[in-house]
XYZ file of C-alpha atoms in Angstrom:
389
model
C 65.160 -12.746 -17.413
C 65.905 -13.575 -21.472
C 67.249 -10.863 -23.284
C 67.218 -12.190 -27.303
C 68.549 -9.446 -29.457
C 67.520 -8.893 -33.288
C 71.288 -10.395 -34.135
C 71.364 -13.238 -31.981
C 67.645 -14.464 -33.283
C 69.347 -14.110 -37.132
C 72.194 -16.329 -36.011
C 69.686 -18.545 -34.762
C 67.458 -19.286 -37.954
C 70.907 -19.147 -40.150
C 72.727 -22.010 -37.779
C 69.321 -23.836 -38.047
C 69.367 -23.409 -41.706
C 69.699 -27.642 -42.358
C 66.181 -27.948 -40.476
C 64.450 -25.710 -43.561
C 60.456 -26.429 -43.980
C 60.184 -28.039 -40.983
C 58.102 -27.119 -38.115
C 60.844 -26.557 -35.748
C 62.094 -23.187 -37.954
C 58.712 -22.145 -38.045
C 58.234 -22.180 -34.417
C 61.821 -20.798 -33.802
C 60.960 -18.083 -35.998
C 57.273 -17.171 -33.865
C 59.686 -16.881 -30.887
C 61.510 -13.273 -31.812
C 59.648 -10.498 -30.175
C 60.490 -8.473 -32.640
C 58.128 -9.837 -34.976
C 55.248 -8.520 -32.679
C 56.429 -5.911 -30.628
C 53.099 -5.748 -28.619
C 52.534 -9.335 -27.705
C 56.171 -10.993 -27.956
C 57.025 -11.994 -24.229
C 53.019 -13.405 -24.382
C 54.011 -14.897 -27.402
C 57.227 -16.843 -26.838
C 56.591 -18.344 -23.557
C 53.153 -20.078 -24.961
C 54.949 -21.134 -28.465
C 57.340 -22.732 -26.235
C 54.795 -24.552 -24.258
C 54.151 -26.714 -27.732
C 57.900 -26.731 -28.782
C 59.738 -29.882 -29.869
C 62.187 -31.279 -27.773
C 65.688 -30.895 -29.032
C 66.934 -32.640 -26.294
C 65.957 -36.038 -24.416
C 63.637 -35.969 -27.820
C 65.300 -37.483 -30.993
C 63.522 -36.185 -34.041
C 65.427 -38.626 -36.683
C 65.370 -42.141 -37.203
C 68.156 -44.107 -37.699
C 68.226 -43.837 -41.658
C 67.732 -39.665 -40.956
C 64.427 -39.513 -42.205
C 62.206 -37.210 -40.199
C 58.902 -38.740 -38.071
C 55.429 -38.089 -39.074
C 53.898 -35.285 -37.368
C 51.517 -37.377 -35.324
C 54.750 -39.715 -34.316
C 56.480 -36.457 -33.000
C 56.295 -36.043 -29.488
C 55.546 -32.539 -27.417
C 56.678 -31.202 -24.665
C 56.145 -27.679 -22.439
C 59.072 -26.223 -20.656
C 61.875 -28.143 -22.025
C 65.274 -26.956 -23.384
C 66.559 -25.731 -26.446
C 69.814 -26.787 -26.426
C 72.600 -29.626 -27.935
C 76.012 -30.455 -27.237
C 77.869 -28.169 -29.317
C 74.911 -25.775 -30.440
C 75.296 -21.857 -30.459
C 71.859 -21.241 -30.011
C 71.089 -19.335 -26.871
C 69.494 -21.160 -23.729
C 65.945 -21.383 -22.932
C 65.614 -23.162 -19.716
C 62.600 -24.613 -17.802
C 63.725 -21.054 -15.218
C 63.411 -18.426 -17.599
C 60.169 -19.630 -18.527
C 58.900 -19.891 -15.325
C 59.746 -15.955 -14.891
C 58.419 -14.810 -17.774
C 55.249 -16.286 -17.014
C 55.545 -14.941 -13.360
C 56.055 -11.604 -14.826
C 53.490 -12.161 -17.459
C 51.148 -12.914 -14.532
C 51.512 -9.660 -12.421
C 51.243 -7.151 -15.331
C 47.593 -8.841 -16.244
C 46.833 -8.250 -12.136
C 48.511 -5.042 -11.803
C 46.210 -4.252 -15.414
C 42.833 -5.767 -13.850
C 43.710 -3.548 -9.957
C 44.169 -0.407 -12.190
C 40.667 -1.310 -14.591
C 38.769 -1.904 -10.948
C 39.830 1.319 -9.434
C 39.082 3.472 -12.492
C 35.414 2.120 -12.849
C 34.418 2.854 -9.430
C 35.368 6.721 -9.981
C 34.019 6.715 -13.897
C 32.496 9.756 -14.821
C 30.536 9.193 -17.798
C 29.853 11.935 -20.480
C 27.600 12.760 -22.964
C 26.590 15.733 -24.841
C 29.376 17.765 -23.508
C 27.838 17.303 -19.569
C 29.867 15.157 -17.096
C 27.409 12.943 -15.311
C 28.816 11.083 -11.737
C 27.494 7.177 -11.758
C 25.399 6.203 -8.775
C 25.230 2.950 -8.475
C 21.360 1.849 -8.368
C 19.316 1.593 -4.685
C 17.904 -1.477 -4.053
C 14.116 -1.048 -3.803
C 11.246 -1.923 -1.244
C 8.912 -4.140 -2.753
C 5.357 -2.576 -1.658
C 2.617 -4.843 -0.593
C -0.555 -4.973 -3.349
C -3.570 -3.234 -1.697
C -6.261 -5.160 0.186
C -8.853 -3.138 -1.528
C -9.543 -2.538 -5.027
C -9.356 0.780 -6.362
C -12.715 0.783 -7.911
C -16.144 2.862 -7.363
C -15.053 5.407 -4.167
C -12.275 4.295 -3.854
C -10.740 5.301 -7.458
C -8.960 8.104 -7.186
C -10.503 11.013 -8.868
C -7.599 13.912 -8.861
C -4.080 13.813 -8.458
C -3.674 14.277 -4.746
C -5.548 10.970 -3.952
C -3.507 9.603 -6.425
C -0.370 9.560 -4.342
C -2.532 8.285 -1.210
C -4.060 5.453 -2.997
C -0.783 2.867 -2.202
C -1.518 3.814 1.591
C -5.177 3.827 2.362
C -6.780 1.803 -0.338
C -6.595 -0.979 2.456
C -9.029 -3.028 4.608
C -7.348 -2.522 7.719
C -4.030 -0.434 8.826
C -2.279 -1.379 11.961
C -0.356 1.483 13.668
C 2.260 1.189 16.144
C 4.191 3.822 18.092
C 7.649 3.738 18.522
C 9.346 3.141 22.483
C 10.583 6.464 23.626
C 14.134 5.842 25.651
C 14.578 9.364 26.636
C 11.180 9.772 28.075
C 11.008 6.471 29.769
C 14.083 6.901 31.052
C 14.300 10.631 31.868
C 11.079 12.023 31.423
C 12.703 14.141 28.192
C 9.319 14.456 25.339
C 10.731 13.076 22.386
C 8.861 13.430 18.870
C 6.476 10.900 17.944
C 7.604 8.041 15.469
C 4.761 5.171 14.134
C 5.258 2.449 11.783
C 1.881 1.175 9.437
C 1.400 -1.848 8.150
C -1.124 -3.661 6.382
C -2.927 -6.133 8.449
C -3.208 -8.878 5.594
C 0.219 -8.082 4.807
C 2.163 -8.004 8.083
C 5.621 -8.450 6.804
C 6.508 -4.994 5.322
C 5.052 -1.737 6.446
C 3.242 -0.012 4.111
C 4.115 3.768 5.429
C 5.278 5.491 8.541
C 4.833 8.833 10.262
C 7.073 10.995 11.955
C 6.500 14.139 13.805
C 8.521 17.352 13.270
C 8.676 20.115 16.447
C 10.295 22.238 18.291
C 12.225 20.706 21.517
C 11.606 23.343 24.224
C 8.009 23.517 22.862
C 7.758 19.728 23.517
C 9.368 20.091 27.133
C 7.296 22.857 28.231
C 3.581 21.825 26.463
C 3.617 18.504 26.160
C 0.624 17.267 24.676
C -0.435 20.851 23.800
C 2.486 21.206 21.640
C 2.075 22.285 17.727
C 3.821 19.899 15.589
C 3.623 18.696 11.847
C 3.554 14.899 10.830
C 5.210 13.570 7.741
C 3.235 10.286 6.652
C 5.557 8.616 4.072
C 5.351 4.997 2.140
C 8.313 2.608 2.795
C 11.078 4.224 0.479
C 10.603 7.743 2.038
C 8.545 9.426 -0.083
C 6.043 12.017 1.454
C 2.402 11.078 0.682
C 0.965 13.676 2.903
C 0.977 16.138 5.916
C -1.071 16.242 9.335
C -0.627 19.634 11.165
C -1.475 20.307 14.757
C -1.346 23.890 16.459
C -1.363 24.843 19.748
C -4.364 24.294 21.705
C -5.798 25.054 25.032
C -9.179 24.018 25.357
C -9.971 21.386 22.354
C -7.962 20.114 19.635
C -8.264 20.226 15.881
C -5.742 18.464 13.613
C -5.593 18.987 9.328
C -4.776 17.069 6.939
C -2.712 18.392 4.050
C -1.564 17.214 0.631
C 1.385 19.424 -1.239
C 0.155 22.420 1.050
C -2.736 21.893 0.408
C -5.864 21.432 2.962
C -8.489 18.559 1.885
C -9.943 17.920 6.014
C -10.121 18.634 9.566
C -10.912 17.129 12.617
C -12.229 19.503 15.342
C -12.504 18.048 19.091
C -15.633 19.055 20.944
C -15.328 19.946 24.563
C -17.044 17.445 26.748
C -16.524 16.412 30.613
C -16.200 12.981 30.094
C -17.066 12.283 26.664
C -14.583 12.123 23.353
C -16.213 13.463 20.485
C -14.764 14.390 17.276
C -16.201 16.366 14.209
C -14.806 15.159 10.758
C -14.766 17.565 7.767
C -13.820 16.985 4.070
C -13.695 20.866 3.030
C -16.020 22.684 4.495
C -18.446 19.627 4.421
C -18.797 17.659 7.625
C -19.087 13.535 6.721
C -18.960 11.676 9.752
C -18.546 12.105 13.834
C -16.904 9.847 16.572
C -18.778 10.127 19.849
C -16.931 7.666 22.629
C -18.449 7.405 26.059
C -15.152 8.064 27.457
C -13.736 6.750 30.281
C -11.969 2.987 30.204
C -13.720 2.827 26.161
C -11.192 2.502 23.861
C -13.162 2.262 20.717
C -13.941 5.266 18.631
C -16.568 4.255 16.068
C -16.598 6.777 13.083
C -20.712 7.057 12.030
C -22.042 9.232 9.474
C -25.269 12.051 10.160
C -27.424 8.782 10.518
C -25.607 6.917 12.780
C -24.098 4.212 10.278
C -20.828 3.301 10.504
C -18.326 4.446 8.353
C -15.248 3.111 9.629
C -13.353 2.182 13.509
C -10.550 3.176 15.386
C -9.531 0.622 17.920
C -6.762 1.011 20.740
C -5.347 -1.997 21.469
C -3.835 -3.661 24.365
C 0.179 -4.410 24.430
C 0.392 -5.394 27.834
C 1.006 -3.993 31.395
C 4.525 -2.943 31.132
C 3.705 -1.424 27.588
C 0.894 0.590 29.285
C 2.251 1.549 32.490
C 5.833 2.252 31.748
C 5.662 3.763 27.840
C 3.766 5.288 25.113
C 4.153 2.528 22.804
C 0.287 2.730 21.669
C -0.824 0.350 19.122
C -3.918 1.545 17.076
C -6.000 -0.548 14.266
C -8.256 1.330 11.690
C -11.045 -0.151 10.401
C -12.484 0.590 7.057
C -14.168 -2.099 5.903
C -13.663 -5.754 4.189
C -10.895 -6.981 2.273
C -10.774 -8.609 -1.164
C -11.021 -12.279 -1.300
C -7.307 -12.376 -3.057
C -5.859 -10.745 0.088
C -7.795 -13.026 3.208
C -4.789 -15.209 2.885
C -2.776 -16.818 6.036
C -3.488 -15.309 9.206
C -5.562 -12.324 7.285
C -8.177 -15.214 7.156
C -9.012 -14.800 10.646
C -9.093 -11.169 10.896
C -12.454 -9.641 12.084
C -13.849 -7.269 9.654
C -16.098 -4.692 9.830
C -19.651 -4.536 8.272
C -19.822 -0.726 7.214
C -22.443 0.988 4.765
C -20.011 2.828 2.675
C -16.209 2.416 1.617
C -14.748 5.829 2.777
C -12.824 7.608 -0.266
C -9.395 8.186 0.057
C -9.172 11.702 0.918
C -11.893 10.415 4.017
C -9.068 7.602 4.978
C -6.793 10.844 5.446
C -8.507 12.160 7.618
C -9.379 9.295 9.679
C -5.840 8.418 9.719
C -5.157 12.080 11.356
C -8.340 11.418 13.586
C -5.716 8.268 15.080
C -2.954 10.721 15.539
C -4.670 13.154 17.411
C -6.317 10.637 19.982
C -3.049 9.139 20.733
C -1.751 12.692 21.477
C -5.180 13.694 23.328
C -5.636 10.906 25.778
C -2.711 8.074 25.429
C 0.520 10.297 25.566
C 2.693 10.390 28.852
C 1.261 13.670 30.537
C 4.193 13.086 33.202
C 7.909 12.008 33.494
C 10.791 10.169 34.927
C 8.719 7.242 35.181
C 5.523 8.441 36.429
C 2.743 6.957 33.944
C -0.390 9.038 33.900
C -3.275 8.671 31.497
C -5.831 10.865 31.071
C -9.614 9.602 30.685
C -11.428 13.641 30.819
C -10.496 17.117 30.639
């Protein structure tokens, strides 16, 4: 470590008082770090990076005469020292440890400056305000369907629905249940929904909220509420579902607030389904029953509106789980979306676009059919599916 005190730097520049106006004073002068008692340590050890050599360095000529500035030669890290000079010693060592020291104050400054903006709290107006850093966000598919003629939303509750259902065709999948594969134990319902034309990110999802010992003891009858959100969480709307003992009826609610219903009509053998927007009926689904797993959804003149289709996943998928896969149908895409494998996707012909508060509650129409007649009515692996009441 070099300890230069204000005495021993006067000494210096007095003893060097023969080298007057020449660069060596000058430079022997920016060394005291008393001259900037901030930066002095920075200061001396780069100065002496560009110091001229006093030793191994002749700065005369033979006649005494000084070289040109370009002729004099530069050195870092060398000595300041002669023969019989009084000036104190500089070596290549205590260099080397003031830039060592020089080098863990800036690190020990940068750890400190790291640490302190990870816990900033900034302020304003008097309020203290804790930074979040931002959430990355889910890019959401564009909609197969434009938003145009029935399908532009006319108040602020289809609004919010519009990202979901303004779309050709929406593939629903249910969600394995370990518990009740495994141990017969009714879990609550989970689905994923995607877009059909654009497979790679779901669009939404729906998740049921219920009571457990309700779900154990009434299975299928069980009153529950499902949450149908888009990707990042956000609730678009609500599907209720109370307690039933001879038919069904599921609602379809936005904010708390009712906009349809689907009532189940008792039948022996055959699944029909009443549809209501209000108080206003628009549209029926009347399935043979049995081994038909197509539910066509036809207005008061028997055209079709729109199709719910369960599909196939395979035996083990069938016999041994719930895991129901379900595509609704509501009509054809826009030519910007029949892209890749969309291309080949079968469309339906129907007369009308269904509006989006319609969508709704044909989307709630899906819910209650898997719960109806393609939910586990048994446990610990004993698959039963129910084709009549």
């Amino acid at each position: 470590m070099l300890h230069l005190s204000r005495r021993s730097v006067s000494s210096l520049l007095r003893s060097s008082s023969h080298l007057r106006c020449d660069p060596l004073a000058a430079a022997i002068s920016c060394f005291s770090p008393f001259s900037d008692p901030d930066g002095g340590i920075r200061n001396l050890h780069s100065q002496a990076k560009n110091a001229i050599l006093w030793r191994n360095s002749s700065l005369c000529s033979s006649k005494g005469s000084f070289f040109e500035p370009e002729q004099v030669s530069f050195s870092g890290f060398r000595c300041f020292s002669g023969g019989n000079d009084t000036f104190p010693r500089l070596d290549r060592d205590s260099l080397a440890q003031l830039w060592i020291l020089d080098q863990k104050k800036l690190k020990a400054m940068e750890k400190r400056y790291s640490k302190a903006s990870k816990n900033r709290n900034y302020r304003g107006n008097g309020v203290e305000n804790d930074y979040e850093p931002a959430k990355p966000t889910l890019q959401q598919p564009p909609v197969s369907q434009s938003m145009s003629g029935l399908l532009k939303p006319k108040t602020s509750e289809e609004v919010k629905l519009s990202t979901l259902l303004a779309r050709s065709n929406l593939l629903i999948t249910r969600d394995i249940e370990w518990a009740n594969l495994v141990l017969g134990i009714e879990q609550e319902n989970r689905y994923i929904v995607v877009d059909v034309c654009y497979p790679e990110t779901p669009v939404g999802s729906i998740r049921e909220q219920s009571n457990v010992i309700a779900r154990q003891l009434l299975r299928t009858r069980r009153p529950f509420v499902a949450t149908i959100t888009d990707p990042l969480g956000n609730e678009l709307f609500r599907v209720r579902r109370p307690f039933w003992w001879i038919t069904s009826s599921i609602y379809a609610e936005i904010d708390g607030k009712e906009i349809g219903v689907v009532h189940r009509r008792w039948h022996l053998w055959r699944r029909i389904y009443d549809l209501y927007l209000g108080n206003n009926q628009f549209a029926v689904v009347e399935n043979p029953g049995f081994w038909n797993w197509t539910f066509t959804v036809k207005d008061a003149d028997g055209e079709v509106l729109a199709q719910i289709d369960r599909d196939w996943r395979g035996f083990g998928f069938e016999i041994f789980t719930d895991a129901g896969q379900y595509v609704i149908r509501f009509g054809e895409a826009d030519d910007a979306a029949k892209t890749g494998p969309a291309a080949n996707v079968e469309e339906l012909e129907v007369k009308r676009p269904l509006d989006l508060s319609e969508r709704a509650v044909a989307l709630a129409l899906a819910i209650s059919l898997d719960n109806d007649y393609f939910s586990r009515h048994g446990g610990l692996g004993i698959p039963f599916m129910a084709v009549g009441e």
